[in-house]
Amino acid sequence: MARITASVYTSHVPAIGAALDLGKTQEPYWQPVFAGYDFGKQWMKEQKPDVVFLVYNDHATAFSLDIIPTFAIGTAASFQPADEGWGPRPVPVVQGHPALASHIAQSVIQQDFDLTIVNRMDVDHGLTVPLSLMCGAQDPVQGAWPCPVIPFAVNVVQYPVPSGRRCFQLGQAIRRAIESFDEDLNVQIWGTGGMSHQLQGPRAGLINREFDNAFLDKLINDPEAAAAIPHIDYVRDAGSEGIELVMWLIARGAMSDVAGGPGARPPRVAHRFYHVPASNTAVGHLILENN
Ligand code: DHB
Ligand code: FE
């Protein structure tokens, strides 16, 4: 059977992608940001996942304001890096896993979560920056990402957005779906976006280290409490774009300790990193392994 071995959490700041693509990773501003991902890149090589289930948000790139799915699963065989206005990032095409994605869609919809099935979509910095951070620079033509990726897009751009509680419950349904797939696969689930940031309005530039670190503590040790945070608290405390953090609860909900049962143990914290600033955003990154 397929099994979820670990969850990864990371911010997705587009300027990080630009710094990587333009060879600026060793510049004094960027060096401490990328240093926080040295562990993860090595860890990825050792873990050799067969599939990454990548929870992210589209920034009005694949989905315009005409149609906004709350939860959308990418079932295609491949996904092109999106043109966000400066041309697509020079990164490899993202290969999907249609068989597992279709199975997850079937199972999760039957568990009463309404997913939108997306058979064609381009993927923006929300998805490609986390991949670059965890896998390092890849040649766009000769290179390839280390494994297939199932993109799972969450609406955190246009209100109303889903609650943290619903995201946490959805993660539990995704775990049941993945673990009922009849093939031996090492699957990771990633939750991306965040941490505190606000890009517009009078509070633009807001960062809240205290909230972010308390959120990391809660996510690790008391995910139920993290899931109970109402969306207005994210907006007040972590800025209007801090709401991206609800996506981390999908990944956390998919960890085995949440399911309980005999032998359920809290996950092992393999890596924790926090840095301010990167562009307008506080960068947070966690790796949790199922015990
Ligand atoms: C920035 C952060 C984001 O999450 C995003 O989607 C766009 C920009 C920033 O910090 O600049
Ligand atoms: Fe964003």
CSV table of C-alpha atoms and ligand atoms in Angstrom, one decimal:
chain,number,residue,atom,x,y,z
A,1,MET,CA,0.0,0.0,0.0
A,2,ALA,CA,1.0,3.6,-0.4
A,3,ARG,CA,2.1,5.3,2.8
A,4,ILE,CA,2.8,8.9,3.9
A,5,THR,CA,6.3,9.0,5.4
A,6,ALA,CA,6.7,12.7,6.1
A,7,SER,CA,5.3,16.2,5.7
A,8,VAL,CA,7.2,19.3,4.6
A,9,TYR,CA,6.1,22.9,5.3
A,10,THR,CA,7.6,25.9,3.6
A,11,SER,CA,6.9,29.5,2.5
A,12,HIS,CA,6.7,30.1,-1.3
A,13,VAL,CA,8.0,33.7,-1.8
A,14,PRO,CA,8.3,34.4,-5.5
A,15,ALA,CA,11.5,36.5,-5.0
A,16,ILE,CA,13.2,33.3,-3.7
A,17,GLY,CA,12.6,31.7,-7.1
A,18,ALA,CA,13.9,34.7,-8.9
A,19,ALA,CA,17.0,34.8,-6.6
A,20,LEU,CA,17.7,31.1,-7.5
A,21,ASP,CA,17.0,31.5,-11.2
A,22,LEU,CA,19.3,34.6,-11.4
A,23,GLY,CA,22.2,33.0,-9.5
A,24,LYS,CA,21.9,35.2,-6.4
A,25,THR,CA,21.7,32.5,-3.7
A,26,GLN,CA,25.2,33.5,-2.2
A,27,GLU,CA,24.4,37.2,-2.0
A,28,PRO,CA,24.4,38.4,1.7
A,29,TYR,CA,20.6,39.0,1.6
A,30,TRP,CA,19.7,35.6,0.3
A,31,GLN,CA,22.5,33.3,1.7
A,32,PRO,CA,20.8,32.8,5.1
A,33,VAL,CA,17.4,32.0,3.4
A,34,PHE,CA,18.9,29.3,1.3
A,35,ALA,CA,21.1,28.0,4.1
A,36,GLY,CA,17.9,27.0,5.9
A,37,TYR,CA,17.1,24.6,3.1
A,38,ASP,CA,20.5,22.8,2.9
A,39,PHE,CA,19.2,20.1,5.3
A,40,GLY,CA,16.0,19.6,3.3
A,41,LYS,CA,17.8,19.2,0.0
A,42,GLN,CA,20.1,16.5,1.5
A,43,TRP,CA,17.1,14.9,3.2
A,44,MET,CA,15.1,14.8,-0.1
A,45,LYS,CA,18.0,12.9,-1.7
A,46,GLU,CA,18.0,10.3,1.1
A,47,GLN,CA,14.3,9.9,1.4
A,48,LYS,CA,13.7,9.4,-2.3
A,49,PRO,CA,9.9,9.9,-2.3
A,50,ASP,CA,8.0,8.3,-5.1
A,51,VAL,CA,5.3,11.0,-5.1
A,52,VAL,CA,4.9,14.4,-3.5
A,53,PHE,CA,1.3,15.5,-2.8
A,54,LEU,CA,1.9,19.3,-2.9
A,55,VAL,CA,-0.7,21.6,-1.3
A,56,TYR,CA,-0.3,25.1,-2.5
A,57,ASN,CA,-2.2,28.1,-3.7
A,58,ASP,CA,-2.6,29.5,-7.2
A,59,HIS,CA,-2.3,33.3,-7.3
A,60,ALA,CA,-4.9,34.0,-10.0
A,61,THR,CA,-2.6,32.4,-12.5
A,62,ALA,CA,-4.3,29.1,-13.5
A,63,PHE,CA,-7.6,30.2,-12.1
A,64,SER,CA,-8.7,33.8,-12.9
A,65,LEU,CA,-11.3,35.5,-10.8
A,66,ASP,CA,-13.9,34.0,-13.2
A,67,ILE,CA,-13.8,30.6,-11.5
A,68,ILE,CA,-12.3,30.0,-8.1
A,69,PRO,CA,-12.4,26.4,-6.8
A,70,THR,CA,-11.9,26.0,-3.0
A,71,PHE,CA,-10.0,22.8,-3.4
A,72,ALA,CA,-8.6,21.6,-6.8
A,73,ILE,CA,-6.7,18.4,-7.5
A,74,GLY,CA,-4.4,18.2,-10.5
A,75,THR,CA,-5.0,14.9,-12.3
A,76,ALA,CA,-2.9,15.6,-15.5
A,77,ALA,CA,0.2,13.7,-16.6
A,78,SER,CA,2.2,17.0,-16.5
A,79,PHE,CA,1.9,20.7,-15.5
A,80,GLN,CA,3.7,23.6,-17.2
A,81,PRO,CA,5.4,26.3,-15.1
A,82,ALA,CA,3.1,29.3,-15.4
A,83,ASP,CA,3.9,32.7,-17.0
A,84,GLU,CA,3.2,35.1,-14.1
A,85,GLY,CA,4.0,38.2,-16.2
A,86,TRP,CA,7.8,37.9,-16.6
A,87,GLY,CA,7.7,34.6,-18.5
A,88,PRO,CA,7.6,31.1,-17.0
A,89,ARG,CA,10.4,30.3,-14.5
A,90,PRO,CA,13.2,28.3,-16.1
A,91,VAL,CA,12.4,25.1,-14.3
A,92,PRO,CA,11.5,21.6,-15.5
A,93,VAL,CA,7.9,20.7,-16.4
A,94,VAL,CA,6.2,19.1,-13.3
A,95,GLN,CA,5.2,15.5,-14.0
A,96,GLY,CA,2.0,14.4,-12.3
A,97,HIS,CA,0.7,11.0,-11.1
A,98,PRO,CA,-2.7,10.6,-12.8
A,99,ALA,CA,-3.4,7.1,-11.3
A,100,LEU,CA,-2.8,8.2,-7.7
A,101,ALA,CA,-4.5,11.6,-8.2
A,102,SER,CA,-7.6,10.0,-9.6
A,103,HIS,CA,-7.7,7.5,-6.7
A,104,ILE,CA,-7.4,10.4,-4.2
A,105,ALA,CA,-10.2,12.3,-6.0
A,106,GLN,CA,-12.5,9.3,-5.9
A,107,SER,CA,-11.7,8.5,-2.2
A,108,VAL,CA,-11.8,12.1,-0.9
A,109,ILE,CA,-15.0,13.0,-2.8
A,110,GLN,CA,-16.6,9.9,-1.4
A,111,GLN,CA,-15.5,11.1,2.1
A,112,ASP,CA,-17.7,14.2,1.4
A,113,PHE,CA,-15.1,16.8,0.4
A,114,ASP,CA,-16.0,18.5,-2.8
A,115,LEU,CA,-12.8,18.7,-4.9
A,116,THR,CA,-12.6,20.2,-8.4
A,117,ILE,CA,-10.9,17.9,-10.8
A,118,VAL,CA,-8.4,19.7,-13.0
A,119,ASN,CA,-7.1,17.9,-16.0
A,120,ARG,CA,-5.1,20.9,-17.3
A,121,MET,CA,-3.4,23.6,-15.4
A,122,ASP,CA,-0.2,25.7,-15.2
A,123,VAL,CA,1.5,25.9,-11.8
A,124,ASP,CA,2.8,29.2,-10.4
A,125,HIS,CA,5.4,30.2,-7.8
A,126,GLY,CA,3.1,28.7,-5.1
A,127,LEU,CA,4.2,25.3,-6.4
A,128,THR,CA,7.5,25.8,-8.2
A,129,VAL,CA,9.3,27.8,-5.4
A,130,PRO,CA,8.8,25.0,-2.7
A,131,LEU,CA,10.1,22.5,-5.3
A,132,SER,CA,13.1,24.6,-6.0
A,133,LEU,CA,13.8,25.1,-2.3
A,134,MET,CA,13.7,21.4,-1.5
A,135,CYS,CA,15.2,20.0,-4.7
A,136,GLY,CA,17.7,22.8,-5.7
A,137,ALA,CA,18.2,24.4,-9.1
A,138,GLN,CA,17.3,22.1,-12.0
A,139,ASP,CA,18.1,22.6,-15.7
A,140,PRO,CA,14.7,23.4,-17.4
A,141,VAL,CA,15.4,21.1,-20.3
A,142,GLN,CA,18.0,18.4,-19.3
A,143,GLY,CA,16.9,18.4,-15.6
A,144,ALA,CA,13.9,16.9,-13.9
A,145,TRP,CA,12.2,17.1,-10.5
A,146,PRO,CA,13.1,14.0,-8.4
A,147,CYS,CA,9.6,12.5,-8.5
A,148,PRO,CA,6.0,13.0,-9.8
A,149,VAL,CA,4.0,15.7,-8.0
A,150,ILE,CA,0.2,15.9,-7.4
A,151,PRO,CA,-0.7,19.6,-7.3
A,152,PHE,CA,-3.5,20.4,-4.9
A,153,ALA,CA,-4.6,24.0,-5.1
A,154,VAL,CA,-6.5,25.7,-2.2
A,155,ASN,CA,-8.3,29.1,-2.5
A,156,VAL,CA,-6.7,31.5,0.0
A,157,VAL,CA,-6.8,34.4,-2.4
A,158,GLN,CA,-10.5,35.3,-2.7
A,159,TYR,CA,-12.8,35.3,0.3
A,160,PRO,CA,-14.5,33.2,1.6
A,161,VAL,CA,-11.5,30.9,2.1
A,162,PRO,CA,-11.8,27.5,3.8
A,163,SER,CA,-11.3,27.3,7.6
A,164,GLY,CA,-8.2,25.8,9.2
A,165,ARG,CA,-10.5,23.2,10.8
A,166,ARG,CA,-11.8,22.1,7.4
A,167,CYS,CA,-8.3,22.0,6.0
A,168,PHE,CA,-7.2,19.8,8.9
A,169,GLN,CA,-10.1,17.4,8.4
A,170,LEU,CA,-9.4,17.3,4.7
A,171,GLY,CA,-5.8,16.3,5.4
A,172,GLN,CA,-7.2,13.3,7.4
A,173,ALA,CA,-9.3,12.3,4.4
A,174,ILE,CA,-6.3,12.6,2.1
A,175,ARG,CA,-4.3,10.3,4.4
A,176,ARG,CA,-7.0,7.7,4.2
A,177,ALA,CA,-7.2,8.0,0.4
A,178,ILE,CA,-3.4,7.7,-0.1
A,179,GLU,CA,-3.1,4.8,2.3
A,180,SER,CA,-5.8,2.9,0.4
A,181,PHE,CA,-3.9,3.1,-2.9
A,182,ASP,CA,-2.9,-0.4,-3.8
A,183,GLU,CA,0.8,0.2,-4.8
A,184,ASP,CA,3.9,0.4,-2.6
A,185,LEU,CA,4.6,4.1,-2.8
A,186,ASN,CA,6.6,6.4,-0.5
A,187,VAL,CA,4.4,9.6,-0.5
A,188,GLN,CA,5.2,12.9,1.1
A,189,ILE,CA,2.7,15.6,1.7
A,190,TRP,CA,3.8,19.2,1.6
A,191,GLY,CA,1.9,22.3,3.0
A,192,THR,CA,3.1,25.5,1.6
A,193,GLY,CA,2.6,29.3,1.7
A,194,GLY,CA,2.8,31.6,4.7
A,195,MET,CA,4.2,32.6,7.1
A,196,SER,CA,3.1,36.1,8.3
A,197,HIS,CA,3.0,38.7,5.5
A,198,GLN,CA,0.7,41.3,4.0
A,199,LEU,CA,1.3,42.6,0.5
A,200,GLN,CA,-1.2,45.5,0.3
A,201,GLY,CA,-3.0,48.2,2.2
A,202,PRO,CA,-1.9,50.3,5.2
A,203,ARG,CA,-0.4,47.3,7.0
A,204,ALA,CA,1.7,46.2,4.0
A,205,GLY,CA,5.0,44.7,5.2
A,206,LEU,CA,3.5,43.3,8.4
A,207,ILE,CA,5.6,40.5,10.0
A,208,ASN,CA,4.7,38.8,13.3
A,209,ARG,CA,7.5,36.6,14.6
A,210,GLU,CA,5.7,35.8,17.8
A,211,PHE,CA,2.6,34.5,16.0
A,212,ASP,CA,4.7,32.5,13.5
A,213,ASN,CA,6.8,30.7,16.1
A,214,ALA,CA,3.7,30.0,18.3
A,215,PHE,CA,2.1,28.6,15.1
A,216,LEU,CA,5.1,26.3,14.5
A,217,ASP,CA,5.0,25.1,18.1
A,218,LYS,CA,1.2,24.4,17.9
A,219,LEU,CA,1.4,22.7,14.5
A,220,ILE,CA,4.0,20.3,15.8
A,221,ASN,CA,2.6,19.6,19.3
A,222,ASP,CA,-1.1,20.4,19.3
A,223,PRO,CA,-2.3,20.5,15.7
A,224,GLU,CA,-6.0,20.4,16.9
A,225,ALA,CA,-5.4,23.8,18.6
A,226,ALA,CA,-3.7,25.1,15.5
A,227,ALA,CA,-6.7,23.9,13.5
A,228,ALA,CA,-9.1,25.8,15.8
A,229,ILE,CA,-7.5,29.2,14.9
A,230,PRO,CA,-10.3,31.2,13.2
A,231,HIS,CA,-9.5,32.8,9.9
A,232,ILE,CA,-9.9,36.3,11.3
A,233,ASP,CA,-7.0,35.7,13.7
A,234,TYR,CA,-4.6,34.9,10.8
A,235,VAL,CA,-5.6,38.1,9.1
A,236,ARG,CA,-5.2,40.2,12.2
A,237,ASP,CA,-2.1,38.6,13.6
A,238,ALA,CA,-0.3,37.3,10.5
A,239,GLY,CA,-1.5,39.7,7.8
A,240,SER,CA,-3.9,39.3,4.9
A,241,GLU,CA,-1.6,36.8,3.2
A,242,GLY,CA,-0.8,35.0,6.4
A,243,ILE,CA,-4.1,33.1,5.7
A,244,GLU,CA,-2.0,30.9,3.4
A,245,LEU,CA,-1.0,29.1,6.6
A,246,VAL,CA,-4.3,27.1,6.6
A,247,MET,CA,-2.7,25.0,3.8
A,248,TRP,CA,-0.1,23.7,6.3
A,249,LEU,CA,-3.0,22.2,8.3
A,250,ILE,CA,-3.9,19.9,5.3
A,251,ALA,CA,-0.4,18.4,5.5
A,252,ARG,CA,-0.4,18.2,9.3
A,253,GLY,CA,-3.9,16.5,9.2
A,254,ALA,CA,-2.4,13.7,7.0
A,255,MET,CA,0.2,12.7,9.6
A,256,SER,CA,-0.4,9.3,11.4
A,257,ASP,CA,-0.6,10.7,14.9
A,258,VAL,CA,-3.7,12.6,14.0
A,259,ALA,CA,-5.4,9.4,13.0
A,260,GLY,CA,-4.6,7.9,16.4
A,261,GLY,CA,-5.0,4.2,17.0
A,262,PRO,CA,-2.5,1.8,18.6
A,263,GLY,CA,1.1,2.9,18.4
A,264,ALA,CA,0.3,6.4,17.2
A,265,ARG,CA,3.1,8.7,18.2
A,266,PRO,CA,3.8,12.3,17.6
A,267,PRO,CA,5.9,13.0,14.5
A,268,ARG,CA,9.7,13.5,14.7
A,269,VAL,CA,10.8,17.0,14.0
A,270,ALA,CA,13.6,16.5,11.5
A,271,HIS,CA,14.2,20.2,10.7
A,272,ARG,CA,12.9,23.6,11.8
A,273,PHE,CA,13.8,26.9,10.3
A,274,TYR,CA,12.6,30.5,10.6
A,275,HIS,CA,14.0,33.6,9.0
A,276,VAL,CA,12.9,37.2,8.4
A,277,PRO,CA,12.9,38.7,5.8
A,278,ALA,CA,12.6,37.3,2.3
A,279,SER,CA,10.9,39.9,0.2
A,280,ASN,CA,7.9,40.9,2.2
A,281,THR,CA,7.5,37.6,4.0
A,282,ALA,CA,8.6,35.7,7.0
A,283,VAL,CA,10.0,32.3,5.9
A,284,GLY,CA,9.2,29.2,7.9
A,285,HIS,CA,10.1,25.7,7.1
A,286,LEU,CA,9.5,22.4,8.9
A,287,ILE,CA,10.1,18.7,8.2
A,288,LEU,CA,8.0,16.2,10.2
A,289,GLU,CA,8.6,12.5,9.9
A,290,ASN,CA,6.0,9.9,10.8
A,291,ASN,CA,7.1,7.9,13.8
B,1,DHB,C1,5.3,37.7,-1.7
B,1,DHB,C2,4.8,36.6,-1.0
B,1,DHB,C3,3.8,35.8,-1.5
B,1,DHB,O1,3.2,34.7,-0.8
B,1,DHB,C4,3.3,36.0,-2.8
B,1,DHB,O2,2.4,35.1,-3.3
B,1,DHB,C5,3.8,37.0,-3.5
B,1,DHB,C6,4.8,37.9,-3.0
B,1,DHB,C7,6.4,38.6,-1.2
B,1,DHB,O3,6.8,38.4,-0.1
B,1,DHB,O4,6.9,39.4,-2.0
B,2,FE,FE,1.6,33.8,-1.9
